PDB file of C-alpha atoms and ligand atoms in Angstrom:
ATOM      1  CA  UNK C   1     172.005 139.218 109.736  1.00 59.00           C
ATOM      2  CA  UNK C   2     168.477 140.669 110.501  1.00 75.00           C
ATOM      3  CA  UNK C   3     166.115 138.415 112.732  1.00 88.00           C
ATOM      4  CA  UNK C   4     162.989 136.609 111.983  1.00 91.00           C
ATOM      5  CA  UNK C   5     159.906 138.550 112.444  1.00 94.00           C
ATOM      6  CA  UNK C   6     156.296 136.812 112.589  1.00 94.00           C
ATOM      7  CA  UNK C   7     153.456 138.276 111.255  1.00 93.00           C
ATOM      8  CA  UNK C   8     150.132 137.280 110.276  1.00 94.00           C
ATOM      9  CA  UNK C   9     148.182 137.537 106.976  1.00 93.00           C
ATOM     10  CA  UNK C  10     144.196 137.632 106.281  1.00 95.00           C
ATOM     11  CA  UNK C  11     143.803 135.754 103.137  1.00 95.00           C
ATOM     12  CA  UNK C  12     140.752 133.886 101.153  1.00 96.00           C
ATOM     13  CA  UNK C  13     140.609 130.306 102.415  1.00 96.00           C
ATOM     14  CA  UNK C  14     140.565 128.849  99.216  1.00 97.00           C
ATOM     15  CA  UNK C  15     143.727 130.931  97.763  1.00 97.00           C
ATOM     16  CA  UNK C  16     145.305 129.670 100.899  1.00 96.00           C
ATOM     17  CA  UNK C  17     144.607 126.182 100.317  1.00 96.00           C
ATOM     18  CA  UNK C  18     145.969 126.181  96.935  1.00 96.00           C
ATOM     19  CA  UNK C  19     149.011 127.948  98.030  1.00 96.00           C
ATOM     20  CA  UNK C  20     149.437 125.193 100.452  1.00 96.00           C
ATOM     21  CA  UNK C  21     149.055 122.746  97.512  1.00 96.00           C
ATOM     22  CA  UNK C  22     151.774 124.729  95.499  1.00 95.00           C
ATOM     23  CA  UNK C  23     153.877 124.875  98.557  1.00 96.00           C
ATOM     24  CA  UNK C  24     153.539 121.032  99.020  1.00 96.00           C
ATOM     25  CA  UNK C  25     154.091 120.392  94.889  1.00 97.00           C
ATOM     26  CA  UNK C  26     157.231 122.261  94.875  1.00 96.00           C
ATOM     27  CA  UNK C  27     158.604 120.544  97.672  1.00 96.00           C
ATOM     28  CA  UNK C  28     159.052 123.604  99.962  1.00 96.00           C
ATOM     29  CA  UNK C  29     159.843 122.655 103.607  1.00 95.00           C
ATOM     30  CA  UNK C  30     157.592 125.438 105.003  1.00 94.00           C
ATOM     31  CA  UNK C  31     155.099 127.834 104.085  1.00 94.00           C
ATOM     32  CA  UNK C  32     157.282 130.703 105.148  1.00 94.00           C
ATOM     33  CA  UNK C  33     160.099 129.703 102.899  1.00 95.00           C
ATOM     34  CA  UNK C  34     157.696 129.964  99.849  1.00 96.00           C
ATOM     35  CA  UNK C  35     156.169 133.392 100.900  1.00 95.00           C
ATOM     36  CA  UNK C  36     159.972 134.637 101.224  1.00 95.00           C
ATOM     37  CA  UNK C  37     160.736 133.481  97.662  1.00 95.00           C
ATOM     38  CA  UNK C  38     157.812 135.370  96.181  1.00 95.00           C
ATOM     39  CA  UNK C  39     158.667 138.676  97.929  1.00 95.00           C
ATOM     40  CA  UNK C  40     162.177 138.135  96.709  1.00 95.00           C
ATOM     41  CA  UNK C  41     160.747 137.265  93.188  1.00 93.00           C
ATOM     42  CA  UNK C  42     158.884 140.570  93.409  1.00 94.00           C
ATOM     43  CA  UNK C  43     162.133 142.501  94.221  1.00 93.00           C
ATOM     44  CA  UNK C  44     163.954 140.887  91.543  1.00 93.00           C
ATOM     45  CA  UNK C  45     161.323 142.038  89.039  1.00 93.00           C
ATOM     46  CA  UNK C  46     161.338 145.657  90.285  1.00 92.00           C
ATOM     47  CA  UNK C  47     165.340 145.789  90.361  1.00 93.00           C
ATOM     48  CA  UNK C  48     164.626 144.991  86.467  1.00 94.00           C
ATOM     49  CA  UNK C  49     161.928 147.490  85.730  1.00 94.00           C
ATOM     50  CA  UNK C  50     163.827 150.152  88.075  1.00 90.00           C
ATOM     51  CA  UNK C  51     166.833 150.074  86.100  1.00 87.00           C
ATOM     52  CA  UNK C  52     169.041 149.123  89.118  1.00 89.00           C
ATOM     53  CA  UNK C  53     172.359 146.957  88.417  1.00 94.00           C
ATOM     54  CA  UNK C  54     171.168 143.353  88.077  1.00 96.00           C
ATOM     55  CA  UNK C  55     172.725 139.934  87.265  1.00 97.00           C
ATOM     56  CA  UNK C  56     171.785 137.597  84.399  1.00 98.00           C
ATOM     57  CA  UNK C  57     172.860 134.524  82.213  1.00 98.00           C
ATOM     58  CA  UNK C  58     172.299 134.618  78.865  1.00 98.00           C
ATOM     59  CA  UNK C  59     171.894 130.806  77.764  1.00 98.00           C
ATOM     60  CA  UNK C  60     172.549 130.292  73.633  1.00 98.00           C
ATOM     61  CA  UNK C  61     172.736 127.013  71.592  1.00 98.00           C
ATOM     62  CA  UNK C  62     173.782 127.672  68.404  1.00 97.00           C
ATOM     63  CA  UNK C  63     175.284 125.725  64.964  1.00 94.00           C
ATOM     64  CA  UNK C  64     179.001 124.658  65.428  1.00 91.00           C
ATOM     65  CA  UNK C  65     179.576 124.443  61.781  1.00 91.00           C
ATOM     66  CA  UNK C  66     178.083 127.538  61.059  1.00 90.00           C
ATOM     67  CA  UNK C  67     181.010 129.895  59.441  1.00 90.00           C
ATOM     68  CA  UNK C  68     182.181 132.648  61.697  1.00 94.00           C
ATOM     69  CA  UNK C  69     179.044 132.264  63.857  1.00 95.00           C
ATOM     70  CA  UNK C  70     181.282 131.839  67.040  1.00 93.00           C
ATOM     71  CA  UNK C  71     183.474 134.551  66.244  1.00 94.00           C
ATOM     72  CA  UNK C  72     180.657 136.886  65.662  1.00 96.00           C
ATOM     73  CA  UNK C  73     179.162 135.898  68.967  1.00 96.00           C
ATOM     74  CA  UNK C  74     182.347 136.823  70.748  1.00 96.00           C
ATOM     75  CA  UNK C  75     182.662 140.155  68.955  1.00 97.00           C
ATOM     76  CA  UNK C  76     179.424 140.862  70.169  1.00 97.00           C
ATOM     77  CA  UNK C  77     180.435 140.076  73.646  1.00 97.00           C
ATOM     78  CA  UNK C  78     183.603 142.250  73.397  1.00 97.00           C
ATOM     79  CA  UNK C  79     181.245 145.352  72.489  1.00 97.00           C
ATOM     80  CA  UNK C  80     179.695 144.824  76.061  1.00 98.00           C
ATOM     81  CA  UNK C  81     183.119 143.837  77.825  1.00 97.00           C
ATOM     82  CA  UNK C  82     181.991 146.173  80.728  1.00 97.00           C
ATOM     83  CA  UNK C  83     178.900 143.642  81.463  1.00 97.00           C
ATOM     84  CA  UNK C  84     180.566 140.205  80.540  1.00 98.00           C
ATOM     85  CA  UNK C  85     181.778 138.412  84.070  1.00 97.00           C
ATOM     86  CA  UNK C  86     182.288 135.241  82.208  1.00 97.00           C
ATOM     87  CA  UNK C  87     181.235 132.980  79.739  1.00 96.00           C
ATOM     88  CA  UNK C  88     181.496 129.039  79.473  1.00 97.00           C
ATOM     89  CA  UNK C  89     181.359 127.170  76.254  1.00 96.00           C
ATOM     90  CA  UNK C  90     180.173 123.519  76.250  1.00 97.00           C
ATOM     91  CA  UNK C  91     180.532 121.173  73.055  1.00 96.00           C
ATOM     92  CA  UNK C  92     176.822 119.517  73.319  1.00 97.00           C
ATOM     93  CA  UNK C  93     177.708 117.091  70.377  1.00 97.00           C
ATOM     94  CA  UNK C  94     179.202 116.942  67.220  1.00 95.00           C
ATOM     95  CA  UNK C  95     176.999 120.205  65.645  1.00 94.00           C
ATOM     96  CA  UNK C  96     175.948 122.169  68.505  1.00 96.00           C
ATOM     97  CA  UNK C  97     177.556 124.541  71.295  1.00 96.00           C
ATOM     98  CA  UNK C  98     175.851 125.623  74.269  1.00 98.00           C
ATOM     99  CA  UNK C  99     177.434 129.085  75.894  1.00 97.00           C
ATOM    100  CA  UNK C 100     176.533 130.539  79.177  1.00 98.00           C
ATOM    101  CA  UNK C 101     177.535 134.300  79.410  1.00 98.00           C
ATOM    102  CA  UNK C 102     177.445 135.878  83.055  1.00 98.00           C
ATOM    103  CA  UNK C 103     176.635 139.401  83.187  1.00 98.00           C
ATOM    104  CA  UNK C 104     175.879 142.299  85.668  1.00 98.00           C
ATOM    105  CA  UNK C 105     174.856 145.496  84.774  1.00 97.00           C
ATOM    106  CA  UNK C 106     172.049 147.778  83.976  1.00 97.00           C
ATOM    107  CA  UNK C 107     169.026 145.958  82.916  1.00 96.00           C
ATOM    108  CA  UNK C 108     168.466 147.683  79.528  1.00 96.00           C
ATOM    109  CA  UNK C 109     171.861 147.196  78.395  1.00 97.00           C
ATOM    110  CA  UNK C 110     171.920 143.085  79.519  1.00 97.00           C
ATOM    111  CA  UNK C 111     168.797 143.095  77.535  1.00 96.00           C
ATOM    112  CA  UNK C 112     170.330 144.790  74.457  1.00 97.00           C
ATOM    113  CA  UNK C 113     172.991 142.289  74.536  1.00 98.00           C
ATOM    114  CA  UNK C 114     171.138 139.367  75.052  1.00 98.00           C
ATOM    115  CA  UNK C 115     168.994 140.467  71.986  1.00 97.00           C
ATOM    116  CA  UNK C 116     171.773 140.941  69.819  1.00 98.00           C
ATOM    117  CA  UNK C 117     173.216 137.520  70.475  1.00 97.00           C
ATOM    118  CA  UNK C 118     169.906 136.203  69.686  1.00 97.00           C
ATOM    119  CA  UNK C 119     169.266 137.873  66.593  1.00 97.00           C
ATOM    120  CA  UNK C 120     172.558 136.551  65.392  1.00 96.00           C
ATOM    121  CA  UNK C 121     172.065 133.905  62.342  1.00 94.00           C
ATOM    122  CA  UNK C 122     172.617 130.394  63.361  1.00 94.00           C
ATOM    123  CA  UNK C 123     171.742 131.036  67.016  1.00 97.00           C
ATOM    124  CA  UNK C 124     169.108 128.394  67.500  1.00 97.00           C
ATOM    125  CA  UNK C 125     168.029 129.298  70.911  1.00 98.00           C
ATOM    126  CA  UNK C 126     168.649 132.327  73.177  1.00 97.00           C
ATOM    127  CA  UNK C 127     167.314 132.777  76.503  1.00 97.00           C
ATOM    128  CA  UNK C 128     167.912 135.620  79.024  1.00 97.00           C
ATOM    129  CA  UNK C 129     167.399 134.118  83.013  1.00 97.00           C
ATOM    130  CA  UNK C 130     167.037 137.457  84.880  1.00 96.00           C
ATOM    131  CA  UNK C 131     168.501 137.299  88.519  1.00 96.00           C
ATOM    132  CA  UNK C 132     170.057 139.942  90.962  1.00 95.00           C
ATOM    133  CA  UNK C 133     172.757 141.129  92.383  1.00 95.00           C
ATOM    134  CA  UNK C 134     171.859 139.805  95.774  1.00 92.00           C
ATOM    135  CA  UNK C 135     172.047 142.602  97.808  1.00 89.00           C
ATOM    136  CA  UNK C 136     168.568 143.470  98.875  1.00 85.00           C
ATOM    137  CA  UNK C 137     167.426 139.831  98.939  1.00 89.00           C
TER     138      UNK C 137
HETATM  139 NI1   NI R 201     181.629 123.962  70.909  1.00 82.42          NI
END
């Protein structure tokens, strides 16, 4: 585990005041933790742009009563079986299902899977939560 280093930054005073308000509002224990999170966020953005292996969750809400929909969504996931690590199905209520599909792979393939799921008729909501495999964070 690498050690901590201190460094100084020169920044516009008003920008720092604004940042410190955000740090407070978001409940960060220290400014250092907030800055480290910003840097990590940038690294994850670069991982997605650079085509390196990433991790993500695809979250869907869909109509339980729609004929064959559950089977269609499962078939799409089988097309990407190399990506899919796990999936969880939650019966939200009598009519609605929520499904979380956890994936790991190249960003373009992950986005392709998410887009195919999203475009399926009967899917009410689908969102891709971009994450990282964590190695460089
Ligand atoms: Ni269900």
